[in-house]
Amino acid sequence: MQTQAQQFFFALMSMPYTDDTTTSLLRLTEAALRQGHRVLVWACGGATGLTSATLGEWKPRNLGQLDQRYPSTAQLIGTLLEQHPDRLRWCVCRHCMEEHGTTVQIKQVQVKPPVRFLHYHEQASVRLILGRLR
Amino acid sequence: MARFLIVVERAYTGFVEEQYSTMPWICWSHQRMGGQVHVLLRSLAVLYALPDQPSSSLTIGGVVVCNTHSYAEDLRRLLAEGGAVSVIREDLRRLRIDAAALLPGVTLVERANLARLCLEHDGVWYW
């Protein structure tokens, strides 16, 4: 059954590497897009580092498995944004970005002032806040 | 030779952020560099000591993320290099894992003996 497209708001507050929230968020985002919904992701705190341009497309070489290439989070998120330019937005909190020194972002990301958080939250019909702000 | 107890508690973090099993790998590396490493796994990290863990992968936006974690293999290497690996017995029981299912050479530690184990080492690192 075809469901009506909705506006999703996902806020990612947790620090990367400390748990699997980032993985969950990316899976949720892709699933929502696959079902035709619109998604706005708001990255706060350490999560602003996921889209740092300095990460490059690939992770540093795995010393235990030199033939394996492993995509960076910047590549994963950038690819999703390029595939869904009309239905996916990835917004980075400017204050958190400056606080964490992640000021060089990939070009597909939008840097927004903190006050926009509530605006996007109100606009969405489905809202989910993930993780603890760090 | 300084002896270090490395307590690992947090497990399975950062699937898309990390490319390999940082903790077991670096413990093994320390052992190879001449340290005397004793890894103590507690909470969910006791699962690292189970052999034959399946590898998994994920596709995000058509990009394949292969999980190259090899927890058990890194611990096996650590044991082969003369290091030690223990798990907390109570955590194993809580997860309903039979001690016989663990990697050969892994020992059990009662939670009540944790303080004594710390005192037997020159340094305790809590990871």
Tab-separated table of C-alpha atoms in Angstrom:
chain	number	residue	atom	x	y	z
A	1	MET	CA	0.000	0.000	0.000
A	2	GLN	CA	1.381	3.406	-0.971
A	3	THR	CA	1.713	5.702	2.024
A	4	GLN	CA	1.658	9.468	1.821
A	5	ALA	CA	5.105	11.060	1.750
A	6	GLN	CA	5.974	12.632	5.074
A	7	GLN	CA	8.660	14.992	6.333
A	8	PHE	CA	11.056	13.251	8.720
A	9	PHE	CA	13.281	15.082	11.172
A	10	PHE	CA	16.200	13.096	12.567
A	11	ALA	CA	18.520	14.810	15.042
A	12	LEU	CA	21.841	13.105	15.675
A	13	MET	CA	23.275	14.220	18.989
A	14	SER	CA	25.738	11.504	19.964
A	15	MET	CA	29.472	11.378	19.467
A	16	PRO	CA	30.634	9.118	16.623
A	17	TYR	CA	32.572	5.967	17.548
A	18	THR	CA	31.020	5.724	21.019
A	19	ASP	CA	28.017	3.616	20.019
A	20	ASP	CA	26.128	2.517	16.923
A	21	THR	CA	23.719	5.452	16.707
A	22	THR	CA	25.277	6.738	13.494
A	23	THR	CA	24.755	3.367	11.834
A	24	SER	CA	21.124	3.313	12.990
A	25	LEU	CA	20.551	6.834	11.717
A	26	LEU	CA	21.936	6.070	8.274
A	27	ARG	CA	19.820	2.927	8.015
A	28	LEU	CA	16.703	4.816	9.100
A	29	THR	CA	17.438	7.608	6.655
A	30	GLU	CA	17.913	5.280	3.721
A	31	ALA	CA	14.781	3.315	4.601
A	32	ALA	CA	12.682	6.498	4.790
A	33	LEU	CA	14.027	7.725	1.450
A	34	ARG	CA	13.371	4.343	-0.134
A	35	GLN	CA	9.730	4.659	0.935
A	36	GLY	CA	9.436	8.053	-0.722
A	37	HIS	CA	9.609	10.274	2.344
A	38	ARG	CA	11.594	13.487	2.787
A	39	VAL	CA	14.295	13.534	5.443
A	40	LEU	CA	16.100	16.339	7.194
A	41	VAL	CA	19.017	15.295	9.404
A	42	TRP	CA	20.280	17.720	11.993
A	43	ALA	CA	23.790	16.963	13.289
A	44	CYS	CA	24.813	18.393	16.650
A	45	GLY	CA	27.886	18.063	18.856
A	46	GLY	CA	30.511	15.570	17.785
A	47	ALA	CA	28.214	14.319	15.032
A	48	THR	CA	29.221	17.391	13.024
A	49	GLY	CA	32.490	15.550	12.371
A	50	LEU	CA	30.785	12.843	10.315
A	51	THR	CA	30.698	15.132	7.305
A	52	SER	CA	34.114	16.728	7.668
A	53	ALA	CA	35.671	17.192	4.253
A	54	THR	CA	39.042	16.343	5.769
A	55	LEU	CA	37.901	12.738	6.236
A	56	GLY	CA	38.205	12.236	2.505
A	57	GLU	CA	36.279	9.541	0.675
A	58	TRP	CA	38.077	6.558	2.146
A	59	LYS	CA	39.299	5.591	5.595
A	60	PRO	CA	43.042	5.214	6.212
A	61	ARG	CA	44.348	1.869	5.053
A	62	ASN	CA	43.497	-1.060	7.321
A	63	LEU	CA	46.897	-2.370	8.416
A	64	GLY	CA	45.405	-5.784	9.040
A	65	GLN	CA	43.855	-6.061	5.583
A	66	LEU	CA	45.650	-3.917	3.065
A	67	ASP	CA	43.453	-4.849	0.098
A	68	GLN	CA	40.248	-3.663	1.776
A	69	ARG	CA	38.850	-0.182	1.107
A	70	TYR	CA	36.485	1.270	3.649
A	71	PRO	CA	34.317	4.323	2.887
A	72	SER	CA	34.329	7.302	5.224
A	73	THR	CA	31.111	8.605	6.737
A	74	ALA	CA	31.611	11.729	4.616
A	75	GLN	CA	31.444	9.597	1.488
A	76	LEU	CA	28.379	7.647	2.669
A	77	ILE	CA	26.447	10.777	3.594
A	78	GLY	CA	27.629	12.706	0.521
A	79	THR	CA	26.501	9.865	-1.728
A	80	LEU	CA	23.067	9.766	-0.134
A	81	LEU	CA	22.734	13.532	-0.577
A	82	GLU	CA	23.713	13.352	-4.251
A	83	GLN	CA	21.242	10.535	-4.865
A	84	HIS	CA	18.361	12.399	-3.211
A	85	PRO	CA	18.979	16.135	-3.714
A	86	ASP	CA	15.263	16.938	-3.586
A	87	ARG	CA	14.308	14.789	-0.581
A	88	LEU	CA	17.311	14.711	1.733
A	89	ARG	CA	18.927	17.580	3.602
A	90	TRP	CA	21.812	17.218	6.040
A	91	CYS	CA	22.121	20.251	8.306
A	92	VAL	CA	25.059	20.843	10.622
A	93	CYS	CA	24.693	23.023	13.709
A	94	ARG	CA	27.068	25.924	13.210
A	95	HIS	CA	27.751	26.400	16.915
A	96	CYS	CA	28.604	22.716	17.450
A	97	MET	CA	30.664	22.677	14.272
A	98	GLU	CA	32.786	25.559	15.540
A	99	GLU	CA	32.925	24.088	19.037
A	100	HIS	CA	34.294	20.817	17.655
A	101	GLY	CA	36.547	22.396	15.046
A	102	THR	CA	34.839	20.606	12.175
A	103	THR	CA	34.511	23.765	10.132
A	104	VAL	CA	35.493	22.263	6.777
A	105	GLN	CA	32.407	20.389	5.652
A	106	ILE	CA	31.618	18.506	2.436
A	107	LYS	CA	29.870	20.729	-0.081
A	108	GLN	CA	26.498	18.937	0.048
A	109	VAL	CA	25.995	19.788	3.738
A	110	GLN	CA	24.138	22.882	4.921
A	111	VAL	CA	25.507	24.759	7.935
A	112	LYS	CA	22.716	26.307	10.011
A	113	PRO	CA	22.487	28.410	13.175
A	114	PRO	CA	21.265	26.530	16.287
A	115	VAL	CA	17.947	28.394	16.329
A	116	ARG	CA	16.864	26.547	13.171
A	117	PHE	CA	16.636	23.303	15.137
A	118	LEU	CA	13.180	24.048	16.498
A	119	HIS	CA	12.002	25.401	13.150
A	120	TYR	CA	12.811	22.153	11.349
A	121	HIS	CA	11.476	20.151	14.269
A	122	GLU	CA	8.128	21.924	14.013
A	123	GLN	CA	7.927	21.478	10.247
A	124	ALA	CA	8.292	17.711	10.409
A	125	SER	CA	5.510	15.196	10.851
A	126	VAL	CA	7.856	12.478	12.144
A	127	ARG	CA	10.543	13.456	14.658
A	128	LEU	CA	13.288	11.422	16.218
A	129	ILE	CA	16.125	12.636	18.423
A	130	LEU	CA	18.957	10.114	18.652
A	131	GLY	CA	21.739	9.945	21.232
A	132	ARG	CA	23.020	12.185	23.984
A	133	LEU	CA	24.554	15.536	23.097
A	134	ARG	CA	28.329	15.517	23.559
B	1	MET	CA	58.640	-6.201	32.239
B	2	ALA	CA	55.626	-4.057	33.136
B	3	ARG	CA	52.346	-5.937	33.197
B	4	PHE	CA	49.174	-4.204	32.146
B	5	LEU	CA	45.564	-5.085	32.739
B	6	ILE	CA	43.373	-3.690	29.965
B	7	VAL	CA	39.692	-3.633	30.868
B	8	VAL	CA	37.414	-3.523	27.828
B	9	GLU	CA	33.757	-2.883	28.509
B	10	ARG	CA	32.217	-1.148	25.513
B	11	ALA	CA	31.684	-3.406	22.548
B	12	TYR	CA	30.460	-3.197	18.989
B	13	THR	CA	30.635	0.554	18.578
B	14	GLY	CA	30.933	2.632	15.430
B	15	PHE	CA	30.148	0.104	12.700
B	16	VAL	CA	30.251	2.710	9.929
B	17	GLU	CA	32.904	4.865	11.586
B	18	GLU	CA	35.548	2.212	12.245
B	19	GLN	CA	37.067	-0.254	9.867
B	20	TYR	CA	38.462	-2.855	12.226
B	21	SER	CA	38.357	-4.001	15.818
B	22	THR	CA	40.446	-1.285	17.393
B	23	MET	CA	40.584	-2.581	20.959
B	24	PRO	CA	41.601	-6.224	20.462
B	25	TRP	CA	43.938	-5.189	17.658
B	26	ILE	CA	45.810	-2.595	19.700
B	27	CYS	CA	46.059	-4.995	22.674
B	28	TRP	CA	47.675	-7.542	20.403
B	29	SER	CA	49.992	-4.873	19.000
B	30	HIS	CA	51.113	-3.874	22.517
B	31	GLN	CA	51.867	-7.493	23.288
B	32	ARG	CA	53.932	-7.812	20.112
B	33	MET	CA	55.846	-4.667	21.004
B	34	GLY	CA	57.092	-6.311	24.176
B	35	GLY	CA	54.398	-5.538	26.731
B	36	GLN	CA	52.772	-8.073	29.005
B	37	VAL	CA	49.093	-7.595	28.279
B	38	HIS	CA	46.159	-9.086	30.137
B	39	VAL	CA	42.821	-8.201	28.540
B	40	LEU	CA	39.785	-8.369	30.779
B	41	LEU	CA	36.494	-8.379	28.915
B	42	ARG	CA	33.390	-7.357	30.781
B	43	SER	CA	29.786	-6.483	30.008
B	44	LEU	CA	28.933	-6.985	26.312
B	45	ALA	CA	32.627	-7.108	25.423
B	46	VAL	CA	32.735	-10.709	26.684
B	47	LEU	CA	31.195	-11.567	23.307
B	48	TYR	CA	34.533	-10.704	21.702
B	49	ALA	CA	35.870	-13.980	23.092
B	50	LEU	CA	33.478	-16.117	21.076
B	51	PRO	CA	35.085	-17.805	18.040
B	52	ASP	CA	33.520	-18.031	14.585
B	53	GLN	CA	31.733	-14.713	14.678
B	54	PRO	CA	30.141	-14.000	11.310
B	55	SER	CA	31.312	-10.920	9.452
B	56	SER	CA	28.651	-8.601	8.137
B	57	SER	CA	28.255	-5.772	5.702
B	58	LEU	CA	25.908	-2.900	5.074
B	59	THR	CA	25.011	-0.904	1.984
B	60	ILE	CA	24.330	2.824	2.362
B	61	GLY	CA	23.402	4.696	-0.782
B	62	GLY	CA	24.793	1.868	-2.878
B	63	VAL	CA	28.191	2.058	-1.160
B	64	VAL	CA	29.147	-1.221	0.506
B	65	VAL	CA	30.534	-1.015	4.033
B	66	CYS	CA	32.304	-4.299	4.788
B	67	ASN	CA	32.870	-5.040	8.412
B	68	THR	CA	36.389	-6.347	8.736
B	69	HIS	CA	36.271	-6.700	12.494
B	70	SER	CA	38.070	-9.819	13.694
B	71	TYR	CA	37.689	-9.704	17.459
B	72	ALA	CA	38.253	-13.382	18.109
B	73	GLU	CA	41.168	-13.617	15.691
B	74	ASP	CA	42.955	-10.675	17.328
B	75	LEU	CA	42.435	-12.202	20.767
B	76	ARG	CA	43.653	-15.554	19.489
B	77	ARG	CA	46.816	-13.839	18.222
B	78	LEU	CA	47.249	-12.110	21.569
B	79	LEU	CA	47.055	-15.454	23.380
B	80	ALA	CA	49.508	-17.009	20.928
B	81	GLU	CA	51.983	-14.191	21.620
B	82	GLY	CA	51.875	-14.923	25.366
B	83	GLY	CA	49.199	-12.445	26.411
B	84	ALA	CA	46.235	-13.295	28.610
B	85	VAL	CA	42.498	-12.885	28.096
B	86	SER	CA	39.850	-13.159	30.801
B	87	VAL	CA	36.143	-12.550	30.995
B	88	ILE	CA	33.937	-11.742	33.969
B	89	ARG	CA	32.065	-14.886	34.922
B	90	GLU	CA	28.906	-13.043	35.978
B	91	ASP	CA	28.663	-11.233	32.637
B	92	LEU	CA	29.004	-14.523	30.823
B	93	ARG	CA	26.232	-15.997	32.937
B	94	ARG	CA	24.015	-12.967	32.365
B	95	LEU	CA	24.370	-13.436	28.608
B	96	ARG	CA	23.734	-17.179	28.978
B	97	ILE	CA	26.996	-18.143	27.357
B	98	ASP	CA	28.632	-21.416	28.271
B	99	ALA	CA	32.290	-20.987	29.225
B	100	ALA	CA	33.103	-23.942	26.976
B	101	ALA	CA	32.082	-21.829	23.978
B	102	LEU	CA	34.910	-19.328	24.545
B	103	LEU	CA	38.207	-19.265	22.712
B	104	PRO	CA	40.676	-21.818	24.108
B	105	GLY	CA	42.911	-20.168	26.668
B	106	VAL	CA	40.396	-17.574	27.869
B	107	THR	CA	39.992	-17.670	31.636
B	108	LEU	CA	37.143	-16.655	33.920
B	109	VAL	CA	37.357	-14.047	36.664
B	110	GLU	CA	34.837	-13.509	39.429
B	111	ARG	CA	33.720	-9.911	39.727
B	112	ALA	CA	34.612	-10.001	43.444
B	113	ASN	CA	38.248	-10.681	42.486
B	114	LEU	CA	38.551	-7.693	40.186
B	115	ALA	CA	40.320	-5.464	42.732
B	116	ARG	CA	42.899	-8.166	43.460
B	117	LEU	CA	43.498	-8.648	39.760
B	118	CYS	CA	44.163	-4.916	39.411
B	119	LEU	CA	46.730	-5.062	42.221
B	120	GLU	CA	48.569	-7.887	40.464
B	121	HIS	CA	49.405	-5.574	37.562
B	122	ASP	CA	51.675	-2.554	37.231
B	123	GLY	CA	49.057	-0.559	35.406
B	124	VAL	CA	45.339	-0.736	34.680
B	125	TRP	CA	43.954	0.790	31.517
B	126	TYR	CA	40.220	1.161	31.296
B	127	TRP	CA	39.080	1.119	27.688
